[in-house]
Short mmCIF file of C-alpha atoms in Angstrom, two decimals:
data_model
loop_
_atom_site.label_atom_id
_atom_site.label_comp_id
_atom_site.label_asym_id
_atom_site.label_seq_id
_atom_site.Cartn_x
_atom_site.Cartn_y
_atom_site.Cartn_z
CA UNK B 1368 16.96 -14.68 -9.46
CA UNK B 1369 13.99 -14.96 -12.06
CA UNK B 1370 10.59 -15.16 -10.20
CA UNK B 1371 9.06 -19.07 -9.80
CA UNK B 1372 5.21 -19.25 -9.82
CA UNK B 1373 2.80 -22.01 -9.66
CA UNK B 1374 -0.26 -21.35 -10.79
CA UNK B 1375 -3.50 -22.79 -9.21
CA UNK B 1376 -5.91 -22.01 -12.09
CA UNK B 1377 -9.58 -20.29 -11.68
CA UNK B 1378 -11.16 -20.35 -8.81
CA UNK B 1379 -15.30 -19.64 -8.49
CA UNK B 1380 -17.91 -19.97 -6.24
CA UNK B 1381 -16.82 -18.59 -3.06
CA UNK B 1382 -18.10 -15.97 -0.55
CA UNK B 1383 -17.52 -12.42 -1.51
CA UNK B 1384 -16.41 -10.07 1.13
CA UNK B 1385 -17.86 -7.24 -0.47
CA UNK B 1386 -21.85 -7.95 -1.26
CA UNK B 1387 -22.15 -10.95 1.27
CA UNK B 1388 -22.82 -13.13 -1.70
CA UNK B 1389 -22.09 -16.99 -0.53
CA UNK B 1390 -20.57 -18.12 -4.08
CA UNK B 1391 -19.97 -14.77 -6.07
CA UNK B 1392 -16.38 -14.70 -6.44
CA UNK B 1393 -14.02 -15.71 -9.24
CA UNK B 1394 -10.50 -15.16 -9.46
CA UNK B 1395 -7.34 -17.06 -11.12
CA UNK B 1396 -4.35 -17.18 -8.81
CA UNK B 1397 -1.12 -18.97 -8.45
CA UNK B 1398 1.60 -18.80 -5.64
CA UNK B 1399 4.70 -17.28 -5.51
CA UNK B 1400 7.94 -18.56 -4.46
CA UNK B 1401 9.82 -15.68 -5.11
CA UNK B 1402 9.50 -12.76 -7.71
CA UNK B 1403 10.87 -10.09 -8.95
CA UNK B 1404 9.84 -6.76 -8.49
CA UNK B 1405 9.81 -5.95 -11.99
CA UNK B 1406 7.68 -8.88 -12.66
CA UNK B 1407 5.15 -7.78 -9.93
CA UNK B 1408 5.15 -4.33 -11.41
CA UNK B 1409 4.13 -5.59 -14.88
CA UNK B 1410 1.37 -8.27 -13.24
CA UNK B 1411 -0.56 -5.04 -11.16
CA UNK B 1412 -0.05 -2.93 -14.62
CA UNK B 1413 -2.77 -6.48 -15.52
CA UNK B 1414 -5.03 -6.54 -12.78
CA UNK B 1415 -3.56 -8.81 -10.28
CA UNK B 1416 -2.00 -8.36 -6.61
CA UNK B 1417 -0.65 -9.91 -3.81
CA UNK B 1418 -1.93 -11.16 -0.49
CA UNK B 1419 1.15 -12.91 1.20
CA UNK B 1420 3.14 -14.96 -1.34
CA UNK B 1421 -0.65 -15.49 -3.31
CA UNK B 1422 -0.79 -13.32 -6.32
CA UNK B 1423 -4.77 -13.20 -7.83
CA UNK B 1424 -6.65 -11.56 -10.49
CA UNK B 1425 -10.13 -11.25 -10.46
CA UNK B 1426 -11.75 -12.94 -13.17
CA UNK B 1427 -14.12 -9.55 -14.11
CA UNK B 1428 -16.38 -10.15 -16.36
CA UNK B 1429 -17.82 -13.49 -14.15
CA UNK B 1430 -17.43 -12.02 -10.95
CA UNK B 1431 -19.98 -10.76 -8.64
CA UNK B 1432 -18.14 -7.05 -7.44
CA UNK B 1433 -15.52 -6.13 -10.78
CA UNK B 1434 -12.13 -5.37 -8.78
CA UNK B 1435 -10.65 -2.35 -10.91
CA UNK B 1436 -6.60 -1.75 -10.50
CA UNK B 1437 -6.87 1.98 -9.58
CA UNK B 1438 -3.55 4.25 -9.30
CA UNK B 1439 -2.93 8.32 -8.04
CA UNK B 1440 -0.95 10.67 -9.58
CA UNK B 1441 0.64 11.64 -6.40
CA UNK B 1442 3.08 14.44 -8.53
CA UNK B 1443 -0.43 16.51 -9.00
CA UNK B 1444 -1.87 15.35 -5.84
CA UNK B 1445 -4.13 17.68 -3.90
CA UNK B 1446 -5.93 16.81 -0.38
CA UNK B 1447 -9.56 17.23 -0.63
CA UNK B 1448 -11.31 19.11 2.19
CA UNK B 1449 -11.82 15.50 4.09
CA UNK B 1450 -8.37 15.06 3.79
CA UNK B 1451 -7.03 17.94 5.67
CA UNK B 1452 -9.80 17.40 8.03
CA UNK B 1453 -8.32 13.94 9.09
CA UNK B 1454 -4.44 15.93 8.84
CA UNK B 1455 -5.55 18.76 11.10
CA UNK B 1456 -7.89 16.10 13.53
CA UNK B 1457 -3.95 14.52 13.32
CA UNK B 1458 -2.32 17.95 13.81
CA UNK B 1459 -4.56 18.87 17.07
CA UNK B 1460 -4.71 15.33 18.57
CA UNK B 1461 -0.59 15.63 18.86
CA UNK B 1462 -0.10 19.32 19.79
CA UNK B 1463 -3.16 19.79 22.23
CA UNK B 1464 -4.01 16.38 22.84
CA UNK B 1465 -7.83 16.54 21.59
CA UNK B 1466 -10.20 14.64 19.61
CA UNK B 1467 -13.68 14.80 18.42
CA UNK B 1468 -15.68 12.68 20.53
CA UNK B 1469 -18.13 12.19 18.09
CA UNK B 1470 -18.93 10.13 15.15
CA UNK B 1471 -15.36 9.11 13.48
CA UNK B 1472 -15.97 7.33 10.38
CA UNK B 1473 -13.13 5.15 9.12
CA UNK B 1474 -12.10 4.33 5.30
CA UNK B 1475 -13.16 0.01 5.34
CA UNK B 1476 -9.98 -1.51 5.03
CA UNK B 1477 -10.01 -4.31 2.33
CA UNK B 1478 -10.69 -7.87 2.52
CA UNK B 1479 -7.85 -9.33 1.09
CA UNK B 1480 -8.31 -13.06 2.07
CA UNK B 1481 -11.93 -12.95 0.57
CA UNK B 1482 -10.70 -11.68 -2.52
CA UNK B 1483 -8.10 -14.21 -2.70
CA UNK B 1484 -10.09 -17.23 -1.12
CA UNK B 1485 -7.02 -18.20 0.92
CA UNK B 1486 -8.91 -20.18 3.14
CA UNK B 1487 -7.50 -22.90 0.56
CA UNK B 1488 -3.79 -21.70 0.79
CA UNK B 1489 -1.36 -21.06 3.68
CA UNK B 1490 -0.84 -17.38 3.92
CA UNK B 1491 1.89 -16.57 6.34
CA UNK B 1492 1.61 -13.16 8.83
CA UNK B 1493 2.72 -9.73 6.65
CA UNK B 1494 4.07 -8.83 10.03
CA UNK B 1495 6.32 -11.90 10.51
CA UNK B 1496 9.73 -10.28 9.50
CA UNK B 1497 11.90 -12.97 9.84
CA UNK B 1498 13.98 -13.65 6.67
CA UNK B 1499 11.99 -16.27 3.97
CA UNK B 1500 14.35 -15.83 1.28
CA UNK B 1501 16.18 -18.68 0.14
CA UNK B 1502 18.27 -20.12 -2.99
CA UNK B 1503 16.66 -21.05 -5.80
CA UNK B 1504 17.58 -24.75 -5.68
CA UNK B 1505 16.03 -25.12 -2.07
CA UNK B 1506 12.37 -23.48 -3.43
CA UNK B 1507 12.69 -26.20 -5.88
CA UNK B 1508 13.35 -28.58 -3.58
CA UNK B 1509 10.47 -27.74 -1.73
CA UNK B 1510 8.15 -27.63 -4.27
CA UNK B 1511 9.17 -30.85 -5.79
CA UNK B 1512 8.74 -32.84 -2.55
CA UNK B 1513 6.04 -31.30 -1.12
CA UNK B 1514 4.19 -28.69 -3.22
CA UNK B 1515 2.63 -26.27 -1.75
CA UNK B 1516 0.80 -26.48 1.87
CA UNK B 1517 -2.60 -26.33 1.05
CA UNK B 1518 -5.94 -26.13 3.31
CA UNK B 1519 -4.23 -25.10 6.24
CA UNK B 1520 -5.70 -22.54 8.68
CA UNK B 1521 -4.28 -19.36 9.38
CA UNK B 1522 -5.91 -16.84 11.20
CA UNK B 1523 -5.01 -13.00 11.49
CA UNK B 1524 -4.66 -12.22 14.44
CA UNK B 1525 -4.10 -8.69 14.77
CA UNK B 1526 -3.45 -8.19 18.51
CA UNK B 1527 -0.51 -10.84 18.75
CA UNK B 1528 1.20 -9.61 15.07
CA UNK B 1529 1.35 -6.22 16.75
CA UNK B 1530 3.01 -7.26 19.70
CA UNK B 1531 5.30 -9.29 18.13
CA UNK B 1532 6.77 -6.58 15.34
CA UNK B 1533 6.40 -4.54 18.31
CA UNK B 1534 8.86 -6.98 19.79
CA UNK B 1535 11.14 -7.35 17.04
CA UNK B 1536 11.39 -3.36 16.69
CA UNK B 1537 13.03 -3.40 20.39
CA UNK B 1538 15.29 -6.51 18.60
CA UNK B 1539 16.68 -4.25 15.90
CA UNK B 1540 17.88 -1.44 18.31
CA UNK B 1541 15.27 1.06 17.69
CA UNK B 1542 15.46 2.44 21.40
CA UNK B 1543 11.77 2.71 21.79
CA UNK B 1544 10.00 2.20 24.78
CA UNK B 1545 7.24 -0.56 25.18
CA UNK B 1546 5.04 1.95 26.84
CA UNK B 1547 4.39 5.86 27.42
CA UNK B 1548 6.08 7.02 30.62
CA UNK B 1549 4.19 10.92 32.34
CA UNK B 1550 6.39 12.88 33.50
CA UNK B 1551 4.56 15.21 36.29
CA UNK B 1552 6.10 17.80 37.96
CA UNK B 1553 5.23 18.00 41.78
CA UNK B 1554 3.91 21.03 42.95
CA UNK B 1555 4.62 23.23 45.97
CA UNK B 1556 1.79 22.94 48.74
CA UNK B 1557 -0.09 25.76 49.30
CA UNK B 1558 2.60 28.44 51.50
CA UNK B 1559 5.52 26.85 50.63
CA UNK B 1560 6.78 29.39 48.02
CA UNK B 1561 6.34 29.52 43.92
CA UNK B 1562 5.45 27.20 42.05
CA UNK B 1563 8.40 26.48 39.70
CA UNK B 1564 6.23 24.73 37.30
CA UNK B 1565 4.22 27.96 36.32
CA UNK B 1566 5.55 31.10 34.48
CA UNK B 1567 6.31 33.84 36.93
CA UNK B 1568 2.95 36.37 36.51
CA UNK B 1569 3.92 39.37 34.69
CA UNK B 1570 2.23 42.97 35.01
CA UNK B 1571 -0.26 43.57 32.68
CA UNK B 1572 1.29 46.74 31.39
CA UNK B 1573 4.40 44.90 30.29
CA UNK B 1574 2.44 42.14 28.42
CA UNK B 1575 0.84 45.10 26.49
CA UNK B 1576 4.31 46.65 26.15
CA UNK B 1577 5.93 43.25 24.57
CA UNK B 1578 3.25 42.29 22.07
CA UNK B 1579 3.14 46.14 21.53
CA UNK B 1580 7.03 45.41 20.20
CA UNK B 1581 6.34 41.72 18.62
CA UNK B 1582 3.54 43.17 15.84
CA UNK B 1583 6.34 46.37 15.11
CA UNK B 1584 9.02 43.11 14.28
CA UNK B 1585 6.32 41.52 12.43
CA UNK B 1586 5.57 44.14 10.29
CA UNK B 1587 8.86 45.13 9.47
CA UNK B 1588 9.40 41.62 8.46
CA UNK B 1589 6.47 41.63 6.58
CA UNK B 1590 7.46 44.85 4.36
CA UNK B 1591 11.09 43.44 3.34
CA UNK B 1592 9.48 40.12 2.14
CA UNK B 1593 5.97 41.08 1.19
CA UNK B 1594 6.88 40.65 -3.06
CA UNK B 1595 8.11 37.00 -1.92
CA UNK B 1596 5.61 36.29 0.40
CA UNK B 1597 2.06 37.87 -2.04
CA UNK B 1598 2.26 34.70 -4.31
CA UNK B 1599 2.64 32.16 -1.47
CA UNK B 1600 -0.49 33.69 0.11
CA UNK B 1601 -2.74 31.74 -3.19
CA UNK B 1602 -1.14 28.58 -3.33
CA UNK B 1603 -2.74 25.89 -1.72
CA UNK B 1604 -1.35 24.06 1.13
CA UNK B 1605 0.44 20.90 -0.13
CA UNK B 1606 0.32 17.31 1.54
CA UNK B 1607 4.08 18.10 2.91
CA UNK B 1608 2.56 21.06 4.66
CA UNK B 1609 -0.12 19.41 6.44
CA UNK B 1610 2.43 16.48 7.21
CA UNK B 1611 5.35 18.31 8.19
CA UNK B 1612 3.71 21.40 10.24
CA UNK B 1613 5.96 21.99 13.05
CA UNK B 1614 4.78 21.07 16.59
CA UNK B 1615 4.87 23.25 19.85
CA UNK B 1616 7.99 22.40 21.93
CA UNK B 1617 5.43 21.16 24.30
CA UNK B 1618 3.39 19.02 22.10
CA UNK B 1619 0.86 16.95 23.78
CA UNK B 1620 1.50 13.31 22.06
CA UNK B 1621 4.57 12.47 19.69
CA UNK B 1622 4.45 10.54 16.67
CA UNK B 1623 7.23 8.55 15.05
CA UNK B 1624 7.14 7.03 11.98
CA UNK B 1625 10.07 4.03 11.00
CA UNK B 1626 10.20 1.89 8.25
CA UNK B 1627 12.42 -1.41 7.68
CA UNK B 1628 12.32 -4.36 4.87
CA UNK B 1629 10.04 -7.60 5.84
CA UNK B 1630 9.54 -10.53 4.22
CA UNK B 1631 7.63 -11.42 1.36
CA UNK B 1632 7.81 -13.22 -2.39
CA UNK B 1633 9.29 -9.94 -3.80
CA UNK B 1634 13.00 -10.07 -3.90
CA UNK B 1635 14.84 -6.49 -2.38
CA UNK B 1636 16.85 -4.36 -4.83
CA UNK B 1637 19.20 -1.86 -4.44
CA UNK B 1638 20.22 -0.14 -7.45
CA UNK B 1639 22.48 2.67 -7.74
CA UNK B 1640 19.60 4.20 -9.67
CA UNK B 1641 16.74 3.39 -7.75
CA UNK B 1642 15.52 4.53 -4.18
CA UNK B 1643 17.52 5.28 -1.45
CA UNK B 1644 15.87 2.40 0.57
CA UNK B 1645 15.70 0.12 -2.53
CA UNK B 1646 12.76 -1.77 -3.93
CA UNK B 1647 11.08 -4.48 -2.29
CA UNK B 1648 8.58 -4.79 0.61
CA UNK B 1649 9.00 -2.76 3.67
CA UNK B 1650 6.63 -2.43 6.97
CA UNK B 1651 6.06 1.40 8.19
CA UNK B 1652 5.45 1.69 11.80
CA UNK B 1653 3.90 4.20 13.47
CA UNK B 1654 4.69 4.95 17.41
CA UNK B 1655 2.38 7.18 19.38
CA UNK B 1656 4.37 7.96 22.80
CA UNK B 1657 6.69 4.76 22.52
CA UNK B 1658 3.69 2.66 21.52
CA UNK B 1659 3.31 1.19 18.29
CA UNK B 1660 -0.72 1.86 16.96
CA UNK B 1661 -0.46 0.91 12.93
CA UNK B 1662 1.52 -1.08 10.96
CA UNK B 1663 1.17 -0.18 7.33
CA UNK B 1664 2.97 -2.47 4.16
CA UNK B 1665 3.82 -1.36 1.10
CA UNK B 1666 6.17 -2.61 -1.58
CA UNK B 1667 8.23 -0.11 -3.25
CA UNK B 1668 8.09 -0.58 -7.21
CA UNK B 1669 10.09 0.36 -9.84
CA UNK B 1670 6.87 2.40 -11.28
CA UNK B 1671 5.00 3.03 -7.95
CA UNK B 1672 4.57 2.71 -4.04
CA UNK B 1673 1.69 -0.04 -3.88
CA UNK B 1674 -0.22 0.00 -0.82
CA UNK B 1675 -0.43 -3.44 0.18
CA UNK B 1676 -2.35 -3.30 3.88
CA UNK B 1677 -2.95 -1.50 7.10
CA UNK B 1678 -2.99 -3.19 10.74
CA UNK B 1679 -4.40 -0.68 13.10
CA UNK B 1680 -4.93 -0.44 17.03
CA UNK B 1681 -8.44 0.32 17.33
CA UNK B 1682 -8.58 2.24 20.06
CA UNK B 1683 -7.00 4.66 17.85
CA UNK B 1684 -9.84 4.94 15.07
CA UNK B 1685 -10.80 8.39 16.05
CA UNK B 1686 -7.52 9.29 14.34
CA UNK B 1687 -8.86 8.36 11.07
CA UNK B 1688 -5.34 5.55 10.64
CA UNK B 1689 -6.63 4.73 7.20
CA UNK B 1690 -7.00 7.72 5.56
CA UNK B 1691 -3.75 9.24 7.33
CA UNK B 1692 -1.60 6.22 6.19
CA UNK B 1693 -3.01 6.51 2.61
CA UNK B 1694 -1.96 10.48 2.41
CA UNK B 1695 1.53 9.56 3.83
CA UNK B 1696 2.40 7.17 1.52
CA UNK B 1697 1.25 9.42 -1.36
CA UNK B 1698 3.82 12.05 0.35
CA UNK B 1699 6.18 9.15 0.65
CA UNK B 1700 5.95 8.16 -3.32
CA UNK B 1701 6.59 12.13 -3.86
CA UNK B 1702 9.77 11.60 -2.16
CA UNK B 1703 10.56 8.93 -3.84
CA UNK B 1704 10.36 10.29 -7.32
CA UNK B 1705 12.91 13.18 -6.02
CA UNK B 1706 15.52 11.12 -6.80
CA UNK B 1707 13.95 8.18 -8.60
CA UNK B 1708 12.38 9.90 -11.33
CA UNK B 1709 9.90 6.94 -13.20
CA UNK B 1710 8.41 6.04 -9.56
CA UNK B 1711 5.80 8.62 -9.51
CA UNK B 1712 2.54 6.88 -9.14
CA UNK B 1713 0.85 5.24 -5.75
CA UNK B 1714 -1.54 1.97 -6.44
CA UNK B 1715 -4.48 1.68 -4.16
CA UNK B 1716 -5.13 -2.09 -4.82
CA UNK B 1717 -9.09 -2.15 -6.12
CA UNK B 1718 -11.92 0.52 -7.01
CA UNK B 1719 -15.27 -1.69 -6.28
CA UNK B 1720 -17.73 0.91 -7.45
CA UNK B 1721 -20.68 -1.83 -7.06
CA UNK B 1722 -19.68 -1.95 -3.46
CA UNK B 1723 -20.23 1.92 -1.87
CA UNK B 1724 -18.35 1.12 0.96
CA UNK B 1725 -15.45 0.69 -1.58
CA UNK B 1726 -15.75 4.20 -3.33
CA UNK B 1727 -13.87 6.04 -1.11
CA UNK B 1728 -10.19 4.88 -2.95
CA UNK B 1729 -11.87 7.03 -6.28
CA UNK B 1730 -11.34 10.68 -3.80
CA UNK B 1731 -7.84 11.02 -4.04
CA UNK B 1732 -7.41 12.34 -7.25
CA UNK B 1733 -6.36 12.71 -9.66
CA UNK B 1734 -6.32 9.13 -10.29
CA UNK B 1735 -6.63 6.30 -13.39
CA UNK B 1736 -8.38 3.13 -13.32
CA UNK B 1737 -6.94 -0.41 -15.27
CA UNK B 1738 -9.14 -0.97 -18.65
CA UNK B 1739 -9.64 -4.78 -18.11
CA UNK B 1740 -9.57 -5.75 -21.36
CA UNK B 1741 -6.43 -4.22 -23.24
CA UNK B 1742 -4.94 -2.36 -19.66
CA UNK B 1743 -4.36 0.81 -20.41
CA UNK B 1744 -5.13 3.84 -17.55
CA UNK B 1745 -8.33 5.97 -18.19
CA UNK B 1746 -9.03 8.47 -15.59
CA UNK B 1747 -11.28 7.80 -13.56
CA UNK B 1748 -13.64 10.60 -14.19
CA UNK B 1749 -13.97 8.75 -17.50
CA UNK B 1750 -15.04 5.54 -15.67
CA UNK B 1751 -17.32 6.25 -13.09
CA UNK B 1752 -20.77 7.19 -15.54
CA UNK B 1753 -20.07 4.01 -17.59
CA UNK B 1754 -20.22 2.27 -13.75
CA UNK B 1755 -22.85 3.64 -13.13
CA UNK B 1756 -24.86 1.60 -15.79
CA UNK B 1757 -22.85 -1.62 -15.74
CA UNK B 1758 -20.70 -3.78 -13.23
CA UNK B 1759 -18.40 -4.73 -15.89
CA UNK B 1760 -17.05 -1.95 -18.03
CA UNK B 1761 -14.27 -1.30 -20.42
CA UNK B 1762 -12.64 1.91 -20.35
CA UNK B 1763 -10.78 1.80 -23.46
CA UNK B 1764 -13.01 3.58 -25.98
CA UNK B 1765 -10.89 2.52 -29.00
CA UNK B 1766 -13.15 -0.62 -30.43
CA UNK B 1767 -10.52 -1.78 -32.26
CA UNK B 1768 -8.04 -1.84 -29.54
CA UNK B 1769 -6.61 -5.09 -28.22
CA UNK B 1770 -4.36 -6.42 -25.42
CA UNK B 1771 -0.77 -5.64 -26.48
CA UNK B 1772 1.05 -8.24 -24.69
CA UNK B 1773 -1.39 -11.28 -25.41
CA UNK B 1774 0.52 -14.19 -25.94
CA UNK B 1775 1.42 -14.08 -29.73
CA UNK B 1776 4.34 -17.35 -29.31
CA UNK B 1777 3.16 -19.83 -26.24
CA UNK B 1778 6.57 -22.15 -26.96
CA UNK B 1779 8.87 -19.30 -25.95
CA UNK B 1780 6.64 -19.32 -22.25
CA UNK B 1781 9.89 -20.77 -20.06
CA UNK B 1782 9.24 -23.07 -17.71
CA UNK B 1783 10.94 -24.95 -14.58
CA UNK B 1784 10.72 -28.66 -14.78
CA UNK B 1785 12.39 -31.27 -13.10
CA UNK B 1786 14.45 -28.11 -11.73
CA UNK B 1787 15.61 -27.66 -15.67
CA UNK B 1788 14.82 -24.34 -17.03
CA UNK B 1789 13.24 -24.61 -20.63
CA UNK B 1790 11.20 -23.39 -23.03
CA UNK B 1791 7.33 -24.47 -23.26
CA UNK B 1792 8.46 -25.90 -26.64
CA UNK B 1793 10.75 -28.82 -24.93
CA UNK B 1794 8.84 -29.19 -22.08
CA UNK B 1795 6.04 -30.59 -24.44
CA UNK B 1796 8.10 -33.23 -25.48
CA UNK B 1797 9.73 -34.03 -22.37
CA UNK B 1798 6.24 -33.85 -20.38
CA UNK B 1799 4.52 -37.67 -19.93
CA UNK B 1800 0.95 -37.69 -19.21
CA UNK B 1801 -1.91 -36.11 -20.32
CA UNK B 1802 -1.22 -32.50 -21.63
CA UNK B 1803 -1.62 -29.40 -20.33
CA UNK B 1804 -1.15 -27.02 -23.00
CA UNK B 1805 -5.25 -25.74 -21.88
CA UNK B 1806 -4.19 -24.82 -18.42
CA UNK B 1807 -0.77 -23.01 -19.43
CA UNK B 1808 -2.39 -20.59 -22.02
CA UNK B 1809 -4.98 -19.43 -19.87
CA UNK B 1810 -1.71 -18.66 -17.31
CA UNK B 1811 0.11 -17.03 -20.45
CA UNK B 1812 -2.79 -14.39 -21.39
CA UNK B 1813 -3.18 -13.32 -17.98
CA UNK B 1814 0.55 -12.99 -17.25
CA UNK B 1815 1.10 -11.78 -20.69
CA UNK B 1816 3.96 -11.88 -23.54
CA UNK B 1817 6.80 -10.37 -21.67
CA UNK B 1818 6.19 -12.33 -17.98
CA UNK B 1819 5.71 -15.49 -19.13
CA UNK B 1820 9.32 -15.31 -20.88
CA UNK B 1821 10.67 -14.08 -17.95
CA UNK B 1822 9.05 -16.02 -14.93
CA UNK B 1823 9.34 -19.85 -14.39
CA UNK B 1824 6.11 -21.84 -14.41
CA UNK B 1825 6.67 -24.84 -12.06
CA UNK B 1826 5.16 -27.77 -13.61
CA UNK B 1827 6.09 -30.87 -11.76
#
């Protein structure tokens, strides 16, 4: 199915999430009725993204906080010290059951709907996961009779999204309790005999004996693998290490981690080539003791994993969700590229540098941000003094270099009318009115060459 967008055009002079400005922000977006994940994949590699079935690109140069596309190169990822912080603050929590009662600062999580201004579209819950797919001919239907629901108001609410794809887990089998369940054993009263739920005491001459004998099996393990083990010893610990680390038997909390397709524009894939759980947008859960605390989607690219949002309980910030999800979706796109060699990169959504709230995305490196004007990737090391001087920047240092897919031949833009495919070129004639040729450029050079021949423009 080839993707179907309607596009709503530029949008200015609404309130900025970011800066607090009242009428700051301008972006050009248009809805999607469906789209493939190909087609997304080439719109992020040109500044836009996705909030719901609303796909918007920040017009940069006009508005108030420049939202860069930024990317990691999760293949030479390394955690910083903050990271393994949060990964051994995770590590502790679950084997010992402690946590810092102090200050625990959380990554901001982004404003999506103020970047988007969707208070002038529907935007339907990233946690309803109820099938929204349907056949081509019934999107057009819908958009020829009734366009698309506009100005209607749709809070997030957070508390009742959790419960219900808390719900829906039970639904799908997944066994998991609704709540955590103590087991505590009794204990004997006081002259009653042993208590069974303590080790029996041991002398202290055998305790000396038996670790006496556990260092002499240690060190003759040591000696047969010490050439193996020297070079180990200097490698740093990888994100997999942190991750994975093996938990006592009697580990204090348990986490589970599950993932499952939900709905969204992006139309699932399963190619014998591609991932093992296909492309597409998925929801990854994660259950501390039966409950569910975070809710993290992503859609899996053919290029990337883009990180899309995180819902989080929080009366679990001490944990540090946002950072923690972040590093295991970088372990997850690693994964990935095991067998699916070209996905090997992990989108972030935007860099604000003008906003220093926003800066954190820019630690986990090494990572490239989007040159707005011809997008290419320039690491971001490259970036960040020319941000320092100017909101607006292009990265690309080549003065003669241009956009590469800026439309060259509007007529071959295709375009769904009167549920008829066609080219721009017939359209023209068959279109009565006034014309719109202004409105479908400026959708053409921000799509670009090779979307606009591929997606359908609805025009009605």
């Amino acid at each position: 199915m080839a993707s179907v967008v309607e596009y709503k055009g530029p949008r200015e002079g609404y309130r900025c999430g970011y800066c607090d400005a009242p009428e700051g922000k301008v972006s050009s977006g248009m809805w999607a009725h469906s789209m493939t994940v190909q087609d997304y994949q080439d719109l992020i590699d040109r500044g836009w993204r996705r909030s719901g079935k609303y796909v918007y690109k920040p017009v940069m140069n006009q508005t108030c906080c420049p939202q860069y596309t930024i990317r990691c190169r999760p293949l030479h990822f390394q955690p910083s010290k903050s990271h393994k912080k949060v990964l051994k603050k995770m590590f502790k929590y679950l084997s010992k059951g402690e946590f810092s009662k102090g200050n625990n600062e959380e990554e901001p999580m982004d404003s999506q709907m103020d970047d988007a201004g969707m208070h002038d579209f529907a935007l339907k819950s990233k946690l309803d996961i109820k099938s929204d797919q349907r056949p081509l001919s019934e999107d057009c239907h819908e958009i020829k009779e009734s366009k698309v629901k506009e100005k209607e108001d749709l809070e997030p609410k957070e508390t009742k999204m959790l419960n219900k794809s808390h719900a829906k887990q039970e639904k799908l089998g997944s066994g998991e309790p609704s709540g955590s369940v103590k087991v505590v054993p009794s204990t004997p009263k006081p002259g009653k005999g042993a208590d069974l739920s303590k080790p029996p005491c041991r002398k202290a001459k055998d305790i000396r004996k038996e670790r006496k004998r556990q260092k002499l099996i240690l060190k003759s393990q040591t000696d047969q693998v010490q050439h193996e083990e020297k070079p180990k010893l200097n490698q740093p610990k990888s994100i997999e290490d942190f991750i994975f680390d093996t938990l006592p038997d009697k580990s204090a909390h348990q986490l589970e981690f599950t993932r499952f397709l939900c709905s969204s524009p992006l139309e699932a894939e399963n190619p014998p080539n591609g991932p093992d759980c296909g492309y597409g947008s998925f929801h990854q859960q994660y259950w501390l003791d039966g409950k569910i605390i975070a809710v993290g989607v992503i859609d899996v690219l053919p290029y990337c994993v883009s990180s899309v949002y995180l819902y989080y309980d929080p009366d679990y910030a001490f944990l540090s969700l946002g950072v923690y999800s972040a590093l295991r979706e970088i372990a997850f796109t690693r994964e990935l590229h095991e067998k699916t060699s070209q996905l090997s990169y992990y989108y972030m959504g935007f860099y604000i540098h003008s906003c220093p709230k926003m800066r954190y995305k820019g630690q986990y490196r090494p990572s490239d941000l989007l040159c707005p004007e011809t997008y290419v990737w320039v690491p971001i090391e490259q970036c960040l003094p020319a941000l320092e001087n100017s909101k607006y920047c292009r990265f690309n240092q080549d003065t003669k270099a241009v956009d590469e897919e800026r439309i060259k031949e509007l007529d071959r833009l295709r375009v769904l009318y009167k549920r008829t495919i066609m080219p721009y070129n017939i359209y023209k004639k068959r279109q009565k009115g006034p014309s719109d040729e202004a409105i479908v450029q400026q959708y053409a050079d921000l799509v670009g060459q090779t979307c606009s021949e591929r997606m359908l423009l609805f025009r009605s």
